[in-house]
Tab-separated table of C-alpha atoms in Angstrom:
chain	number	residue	atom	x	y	z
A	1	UNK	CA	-17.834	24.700	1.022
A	2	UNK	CA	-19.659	28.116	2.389
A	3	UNK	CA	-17.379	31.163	1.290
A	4	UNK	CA	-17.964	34.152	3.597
A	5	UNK	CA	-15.830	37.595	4.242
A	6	UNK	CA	-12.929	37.020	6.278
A	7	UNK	CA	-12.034	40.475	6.417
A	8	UNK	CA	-13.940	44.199	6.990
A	9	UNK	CA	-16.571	44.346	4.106
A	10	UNK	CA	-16.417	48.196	3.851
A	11	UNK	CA	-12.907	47.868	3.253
A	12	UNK	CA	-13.069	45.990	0.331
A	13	UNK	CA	-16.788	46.662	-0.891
A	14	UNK	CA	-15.711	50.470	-1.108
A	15	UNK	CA	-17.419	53.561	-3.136
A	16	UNK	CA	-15.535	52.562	-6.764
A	17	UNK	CA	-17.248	48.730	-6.478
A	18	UNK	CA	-20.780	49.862	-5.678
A	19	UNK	CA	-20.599	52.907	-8.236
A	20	UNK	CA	-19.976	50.518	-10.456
A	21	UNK	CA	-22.402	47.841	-9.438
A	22	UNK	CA	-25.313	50.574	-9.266
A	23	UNK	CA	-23.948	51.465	-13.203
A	24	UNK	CA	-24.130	48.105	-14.253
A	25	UNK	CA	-27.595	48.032	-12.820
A	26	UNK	CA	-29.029	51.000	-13.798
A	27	UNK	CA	-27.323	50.489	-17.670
A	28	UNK	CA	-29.421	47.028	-18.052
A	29	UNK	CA	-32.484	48.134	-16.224
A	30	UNK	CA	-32.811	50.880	-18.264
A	31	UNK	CA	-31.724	49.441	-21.868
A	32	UNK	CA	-34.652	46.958	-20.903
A	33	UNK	CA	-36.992	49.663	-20.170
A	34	UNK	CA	-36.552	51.537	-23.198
A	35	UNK	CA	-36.612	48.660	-25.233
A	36	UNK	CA	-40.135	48.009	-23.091
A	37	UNK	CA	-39.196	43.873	-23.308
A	38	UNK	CA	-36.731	41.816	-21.789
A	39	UNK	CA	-34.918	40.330	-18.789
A	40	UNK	CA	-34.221	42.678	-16.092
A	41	UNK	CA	-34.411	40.301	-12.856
A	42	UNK	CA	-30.640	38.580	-13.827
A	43	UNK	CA	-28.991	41.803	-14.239
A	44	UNK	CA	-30.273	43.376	-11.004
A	45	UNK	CA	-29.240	39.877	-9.022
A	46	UNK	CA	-25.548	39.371	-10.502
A	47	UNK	CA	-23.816	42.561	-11.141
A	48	UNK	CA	-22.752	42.575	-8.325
A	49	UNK	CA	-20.561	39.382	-9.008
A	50	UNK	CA	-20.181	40.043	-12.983
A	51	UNK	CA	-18.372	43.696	-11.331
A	52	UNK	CA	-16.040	41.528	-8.995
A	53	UNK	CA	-15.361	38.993	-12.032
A	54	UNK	CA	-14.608	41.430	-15.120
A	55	UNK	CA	-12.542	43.832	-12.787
A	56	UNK	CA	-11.028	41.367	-10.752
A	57	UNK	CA	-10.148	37.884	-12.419
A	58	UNK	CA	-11.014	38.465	-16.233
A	59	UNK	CA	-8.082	38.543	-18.299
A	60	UNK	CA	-9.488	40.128	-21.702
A	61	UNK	CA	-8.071	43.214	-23.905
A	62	UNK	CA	-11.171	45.835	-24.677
A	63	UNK	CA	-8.820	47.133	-27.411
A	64	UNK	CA	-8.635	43.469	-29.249
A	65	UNK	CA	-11.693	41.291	-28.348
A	66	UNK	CA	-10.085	38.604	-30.902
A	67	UNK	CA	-6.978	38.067	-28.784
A	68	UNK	CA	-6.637	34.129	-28.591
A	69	UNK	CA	-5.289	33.775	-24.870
A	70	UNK	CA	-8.205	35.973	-23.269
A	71	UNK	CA	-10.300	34.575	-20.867
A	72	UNK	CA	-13.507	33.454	-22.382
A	73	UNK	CA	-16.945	35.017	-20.857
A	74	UNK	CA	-20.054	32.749	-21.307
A	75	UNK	CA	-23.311	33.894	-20.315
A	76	UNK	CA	-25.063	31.241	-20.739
A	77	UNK	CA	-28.646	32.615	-19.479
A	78	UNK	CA	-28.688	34.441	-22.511
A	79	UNK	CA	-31.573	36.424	-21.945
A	80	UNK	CA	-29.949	38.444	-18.813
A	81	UNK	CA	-28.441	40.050	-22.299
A	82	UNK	CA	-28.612	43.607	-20.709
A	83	UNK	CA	-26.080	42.966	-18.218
A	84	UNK	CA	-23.546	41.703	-20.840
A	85	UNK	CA	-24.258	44.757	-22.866
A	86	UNK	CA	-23.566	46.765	-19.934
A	87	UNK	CA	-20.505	45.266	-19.062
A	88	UNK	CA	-18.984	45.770	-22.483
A	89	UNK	CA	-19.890	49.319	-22.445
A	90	UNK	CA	-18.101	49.831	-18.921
A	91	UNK	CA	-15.181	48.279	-19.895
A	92	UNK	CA	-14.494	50.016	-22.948
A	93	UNK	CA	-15.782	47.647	-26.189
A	94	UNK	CA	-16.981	49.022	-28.787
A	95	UNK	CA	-20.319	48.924	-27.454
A	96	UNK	CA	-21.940	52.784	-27.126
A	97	UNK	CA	-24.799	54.521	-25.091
A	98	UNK	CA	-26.322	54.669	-28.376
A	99	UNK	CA	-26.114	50.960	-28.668
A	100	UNK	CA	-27.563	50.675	-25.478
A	101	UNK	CA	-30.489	52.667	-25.762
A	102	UNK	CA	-31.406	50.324	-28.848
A	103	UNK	CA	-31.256	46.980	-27.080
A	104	UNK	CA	-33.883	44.648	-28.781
A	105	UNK	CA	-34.604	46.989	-31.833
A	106	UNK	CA	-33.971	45.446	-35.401
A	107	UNK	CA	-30.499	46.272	-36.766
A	108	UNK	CA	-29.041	46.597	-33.481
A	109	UNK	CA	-25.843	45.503	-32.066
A	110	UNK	CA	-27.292	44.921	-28.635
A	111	UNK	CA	-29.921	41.872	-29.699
A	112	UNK	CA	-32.260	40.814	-27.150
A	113	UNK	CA	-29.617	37.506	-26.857
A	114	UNK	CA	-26.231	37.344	-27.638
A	115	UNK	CA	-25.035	36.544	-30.899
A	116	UNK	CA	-21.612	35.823	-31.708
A	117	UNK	CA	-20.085	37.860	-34.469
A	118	UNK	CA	-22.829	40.576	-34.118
A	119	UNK	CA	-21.643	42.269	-30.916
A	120	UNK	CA	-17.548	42.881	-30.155
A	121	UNK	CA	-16.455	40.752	-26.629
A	122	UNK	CA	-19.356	38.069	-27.233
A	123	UNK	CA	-18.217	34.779	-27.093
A	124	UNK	CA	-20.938	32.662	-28.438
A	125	UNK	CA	-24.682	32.548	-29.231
A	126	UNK	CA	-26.491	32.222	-26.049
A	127	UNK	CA	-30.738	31.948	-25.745
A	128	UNK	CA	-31.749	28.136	-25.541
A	129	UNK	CA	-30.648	27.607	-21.924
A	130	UNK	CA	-28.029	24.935	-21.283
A	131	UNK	CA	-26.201	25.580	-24.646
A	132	UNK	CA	-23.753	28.207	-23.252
A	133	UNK	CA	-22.571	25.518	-20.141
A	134	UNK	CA	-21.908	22.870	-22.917
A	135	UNK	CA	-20.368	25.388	-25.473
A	136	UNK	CA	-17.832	26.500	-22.437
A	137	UNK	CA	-16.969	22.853	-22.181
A	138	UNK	CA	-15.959	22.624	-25.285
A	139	UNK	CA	-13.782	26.001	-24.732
A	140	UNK	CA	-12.316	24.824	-21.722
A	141	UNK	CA	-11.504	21.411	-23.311
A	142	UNK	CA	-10.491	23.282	-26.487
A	143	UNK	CA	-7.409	25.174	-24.027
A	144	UNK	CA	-6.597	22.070	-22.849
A	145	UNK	CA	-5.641	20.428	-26.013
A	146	UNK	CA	-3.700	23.922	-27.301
A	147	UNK	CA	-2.163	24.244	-24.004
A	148	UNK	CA	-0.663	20.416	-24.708
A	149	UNK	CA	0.825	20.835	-27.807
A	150	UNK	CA	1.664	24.669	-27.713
A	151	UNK	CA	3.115	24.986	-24.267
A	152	UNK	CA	6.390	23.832	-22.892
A	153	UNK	CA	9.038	24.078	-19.977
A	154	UNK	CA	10.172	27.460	-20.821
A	155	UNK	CA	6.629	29.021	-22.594
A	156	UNK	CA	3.212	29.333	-21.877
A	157	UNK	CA	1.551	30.492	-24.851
A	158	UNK	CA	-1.615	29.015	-24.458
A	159	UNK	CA	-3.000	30.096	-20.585
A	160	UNK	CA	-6.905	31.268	-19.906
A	161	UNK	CA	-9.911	30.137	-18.691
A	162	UNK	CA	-13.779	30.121	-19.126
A	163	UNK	CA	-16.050	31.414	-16.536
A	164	UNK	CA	-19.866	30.927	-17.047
A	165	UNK	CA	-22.645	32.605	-15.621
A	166	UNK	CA	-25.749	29.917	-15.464
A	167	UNK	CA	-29.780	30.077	-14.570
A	168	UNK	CA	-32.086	27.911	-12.487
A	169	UNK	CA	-33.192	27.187	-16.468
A	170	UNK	CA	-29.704	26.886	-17.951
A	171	UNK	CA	-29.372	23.887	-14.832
A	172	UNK	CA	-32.567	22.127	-15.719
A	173	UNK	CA	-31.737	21.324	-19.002
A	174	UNK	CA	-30.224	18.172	-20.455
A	175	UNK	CA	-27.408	19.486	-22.645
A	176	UNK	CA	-25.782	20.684	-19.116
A	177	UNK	CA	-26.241	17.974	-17.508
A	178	UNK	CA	-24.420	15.796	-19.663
A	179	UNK	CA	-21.801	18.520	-20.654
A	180	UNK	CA	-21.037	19.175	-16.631
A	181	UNK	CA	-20.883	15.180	-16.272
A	182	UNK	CA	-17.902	15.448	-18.998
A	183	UNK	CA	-16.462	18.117	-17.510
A	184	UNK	CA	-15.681	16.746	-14.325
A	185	UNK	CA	-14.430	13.308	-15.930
A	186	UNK	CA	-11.765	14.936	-17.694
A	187	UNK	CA	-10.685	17.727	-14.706
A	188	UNK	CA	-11.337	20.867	-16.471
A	189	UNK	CA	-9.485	22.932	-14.051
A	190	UNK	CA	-9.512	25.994	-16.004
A	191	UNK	CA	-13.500	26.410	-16.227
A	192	UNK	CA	-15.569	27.827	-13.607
A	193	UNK	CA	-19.556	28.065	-12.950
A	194	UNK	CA	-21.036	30.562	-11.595
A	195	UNK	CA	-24.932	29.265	-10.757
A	196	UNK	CA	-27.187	32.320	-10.191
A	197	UNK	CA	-29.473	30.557	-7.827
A	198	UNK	CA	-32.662	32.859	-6.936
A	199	UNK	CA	-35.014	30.058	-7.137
A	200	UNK	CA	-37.060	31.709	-9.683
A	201	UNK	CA	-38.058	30.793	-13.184
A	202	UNK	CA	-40.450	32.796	-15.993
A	203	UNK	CA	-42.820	30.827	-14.541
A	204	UNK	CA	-42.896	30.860	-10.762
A	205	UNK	CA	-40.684	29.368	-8.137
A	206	UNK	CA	-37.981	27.401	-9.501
A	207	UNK	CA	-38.825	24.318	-7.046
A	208	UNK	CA	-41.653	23.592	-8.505
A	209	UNK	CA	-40.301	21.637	-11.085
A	210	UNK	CA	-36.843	21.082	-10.104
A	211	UNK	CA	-35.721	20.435	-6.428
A	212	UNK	CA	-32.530	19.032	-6.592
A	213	UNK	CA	-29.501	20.056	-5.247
A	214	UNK	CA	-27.528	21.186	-7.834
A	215	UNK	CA	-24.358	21.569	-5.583
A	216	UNK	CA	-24.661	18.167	-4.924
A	217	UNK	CA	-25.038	17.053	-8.467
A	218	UNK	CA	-22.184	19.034	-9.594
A	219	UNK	CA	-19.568	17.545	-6.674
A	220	UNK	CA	-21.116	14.092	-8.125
A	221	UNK	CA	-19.861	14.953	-11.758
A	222	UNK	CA	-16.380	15.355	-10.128
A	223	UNK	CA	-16.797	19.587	-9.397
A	224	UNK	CA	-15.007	21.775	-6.955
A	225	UNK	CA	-18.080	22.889	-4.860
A	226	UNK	CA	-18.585	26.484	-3.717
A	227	UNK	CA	-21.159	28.676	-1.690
A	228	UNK	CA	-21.740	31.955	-1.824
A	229	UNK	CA	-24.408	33.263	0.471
A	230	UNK	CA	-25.202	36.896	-0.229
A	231	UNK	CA	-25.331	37.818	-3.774
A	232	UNK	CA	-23.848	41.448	-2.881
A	233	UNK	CA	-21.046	40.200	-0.725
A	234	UNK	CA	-18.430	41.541	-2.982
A	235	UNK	CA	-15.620	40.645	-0.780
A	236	UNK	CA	-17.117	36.573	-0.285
A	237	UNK	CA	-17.700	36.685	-4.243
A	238	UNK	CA	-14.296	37.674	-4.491
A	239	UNK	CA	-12.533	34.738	-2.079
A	240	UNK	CA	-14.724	32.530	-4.415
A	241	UNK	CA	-12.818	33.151	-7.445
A	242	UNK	CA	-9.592	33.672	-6.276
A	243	UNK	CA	-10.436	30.116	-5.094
A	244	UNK	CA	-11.754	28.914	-8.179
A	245	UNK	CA	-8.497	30.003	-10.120
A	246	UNK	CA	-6.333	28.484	-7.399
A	247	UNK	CA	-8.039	24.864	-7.942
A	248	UNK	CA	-6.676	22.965	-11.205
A	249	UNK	CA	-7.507	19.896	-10.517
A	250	UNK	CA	-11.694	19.899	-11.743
A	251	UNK	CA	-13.596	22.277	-12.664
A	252	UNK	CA	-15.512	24.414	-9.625
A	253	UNK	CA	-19.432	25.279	-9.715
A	254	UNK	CA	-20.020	28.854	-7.167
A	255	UNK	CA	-23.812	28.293	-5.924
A	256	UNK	CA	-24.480	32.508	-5.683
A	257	UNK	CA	-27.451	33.157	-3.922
A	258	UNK	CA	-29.013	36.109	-4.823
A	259	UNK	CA	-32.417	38.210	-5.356
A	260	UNK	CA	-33.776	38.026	-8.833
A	261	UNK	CA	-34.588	42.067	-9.643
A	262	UNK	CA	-32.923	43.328	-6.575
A	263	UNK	CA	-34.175	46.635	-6.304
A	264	UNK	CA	-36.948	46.638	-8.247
A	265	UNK	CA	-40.504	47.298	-6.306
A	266	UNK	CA	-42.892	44.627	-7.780
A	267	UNK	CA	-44.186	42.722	-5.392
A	268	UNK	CA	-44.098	38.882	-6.944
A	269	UNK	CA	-40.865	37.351	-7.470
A	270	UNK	CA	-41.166	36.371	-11.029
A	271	UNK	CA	-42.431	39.493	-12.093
A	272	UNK	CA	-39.056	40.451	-11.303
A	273	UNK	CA	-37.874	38.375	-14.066
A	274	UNK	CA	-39.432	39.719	-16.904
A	275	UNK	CA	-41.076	42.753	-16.404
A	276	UNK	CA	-39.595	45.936	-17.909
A	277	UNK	CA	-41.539	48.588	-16.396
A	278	UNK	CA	-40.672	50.026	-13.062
A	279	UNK	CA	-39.017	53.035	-11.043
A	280	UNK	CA	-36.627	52.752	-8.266
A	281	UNK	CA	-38.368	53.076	-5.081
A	282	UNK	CA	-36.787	56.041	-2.716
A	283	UNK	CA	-36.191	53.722	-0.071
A	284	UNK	CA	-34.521	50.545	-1.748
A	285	UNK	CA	-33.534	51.429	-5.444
A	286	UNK	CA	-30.992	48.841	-7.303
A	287	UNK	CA	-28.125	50.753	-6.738
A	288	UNK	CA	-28.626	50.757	-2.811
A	289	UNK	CA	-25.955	49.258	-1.269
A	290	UNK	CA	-26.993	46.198	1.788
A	291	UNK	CA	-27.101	47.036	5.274
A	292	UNK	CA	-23.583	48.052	6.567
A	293	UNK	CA	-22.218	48.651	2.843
A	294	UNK	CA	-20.963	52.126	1.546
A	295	UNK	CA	-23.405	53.189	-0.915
A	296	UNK	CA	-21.960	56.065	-3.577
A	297	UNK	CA	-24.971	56.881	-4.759
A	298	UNK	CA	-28.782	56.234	-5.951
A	299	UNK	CA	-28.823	58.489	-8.757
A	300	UNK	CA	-28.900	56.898	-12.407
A	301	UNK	CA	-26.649	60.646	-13.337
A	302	UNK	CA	-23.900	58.420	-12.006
A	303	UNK	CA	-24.386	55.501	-14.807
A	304	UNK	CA	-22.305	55.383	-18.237
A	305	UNK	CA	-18.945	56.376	-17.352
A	306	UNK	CA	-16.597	54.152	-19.365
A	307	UNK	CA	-14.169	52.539	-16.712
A	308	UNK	CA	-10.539	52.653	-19.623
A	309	UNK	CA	-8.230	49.839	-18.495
């Protein structure tokens, strides 16, 4: 199922949503730049959608990271690291500018891929792609079971979910393949998928070595099926996971199209995935927002303000 606006975008995808997607943006782009290595090109192509989830659908306590009925975050392409690092910042972790500005150094809390117990809010180790799909399986079965014997008529003690944000890479691996085929057997309601599909790898174009559908592979395992068409429709990203949440019946996979390094003026694709050097054109820098879109502002002055919940 195709999941597009039903309503006025500018009414929904107003000036607070694409501040904060252009301070998402500019916090990763330029953590990688300092660092002068990493992943810029996820970052750029999601934060749109990691702003709509976090603000939006994520229950989770800044203030107590260890509480056991949060929502759990999994980002399973582990090296879009930036945009997790980001995110924590934003929303008031323990994560600093400081910590930021020392993404990939040694000692660091901000390691060029999450590791769990290093960095406050990070769920689990992320880096070989697949891994974080089959560890959220294991979360999302994990609520199940406490949900069963904790819960009853009168309490709910045990009530989150697990959303995942997956790669091209994180798809083409076996480990998912067999932990999504699980998944959908046993009707994980409670975890959700979100595929960042910009058909690029390290490498080149992602068909090259893999042109299956995924959607298709994923309603075979049993999945509630989504499309999202336009990686910076907030409001369509939105109506996604509000449906997601509403369906408890299997777990649902959101195909996001998006552009890998939106933003970012290189002029091959997969340079967009790796390469750390680059300035914001004047015309089209990654905080623009689309055609017909309110746009705050372009100006990286506007990046670090913690958002306090």
């Amino acid at each position: 199922m195709s999941v597009a606006s039903t309503v006025n975008r500018e009414a929904l995808s107003d000036k607070l949503d694409w501040l904060a997607v252009t301070t998402l943006r500019f916090l990763a782009a330029d953590a990688v730049q300092a660092a002068n290595s990493g992943h810029p090109g996820l970052p750029l192509g999601t934060a749109p959608a990691a702003w709509v989830l976090w603000s939006r659908h994520l229950r989770h306590d800044p203030a107590d990271p260890s509480w056991p009925d949060r929502d759990r975050f999994v980002l399973s392409a582990g090296h879009g690291s930036a945009l997790l690092y980001a995110l924590l910042h934003v929303f008031g972790y323990d994560i600093s500018l400081g910590d930021l500005r020392r993404f990939r150094q040694l000692g660091s809390r901000t390691p060029g891929h999450p590791e769990y117990g290093h960095t406050p809010g990070v769920e689990t180790t992320t880096g070989p792609l697949g891994q974080g799909l089959a560890n959220a399986v294991g979360m999302a079965l994990a609520e199940r079971m406490l949900a069963a014997r904790c819960n009853n008529g009168q309490h709910r003690i045990v009530d989150h979910r697990t959303w995942v944000l997956a790669s091209d890479g994180d798809l083409m691996e076996g480990i998912s393949h067999e932990a999504a085929s699980l998944a959908g057997r046993l009707g994980l309601g409670r975890l959700t998928v979100i595929f960042d599909d910009n058909n690029v790898t390290i490498d080149g174009p992602a068909e090259r070595t893999c042109r299956d559908d995924a959607t298709a592979r994923f309603a075979a395992y049993g999945w509630h099926t989504l499309s999202v068409g336009d990686g910076n429709d907030i409001a369509a990203i939105d109506a996604a996971l509000t449906q997601a949440r509403d369906v408890e019946s299997a777990p649902t996979f959101i195909r996001l199209h998006t552009t890998i390094g939106y933003g970012a003026p290189v002029s091959k694709e997969r340079q967009r995935h790796t390469a750390p050097r680059w300035v914001p054109t004047r015309s089209r820098r990654c905080g623009t927002a689309p055609a017909g879109r309110t746009n705050p502002s372009t100006s990286p002055r506007s990046c670090g303000r913690r958002r306090r919940r």
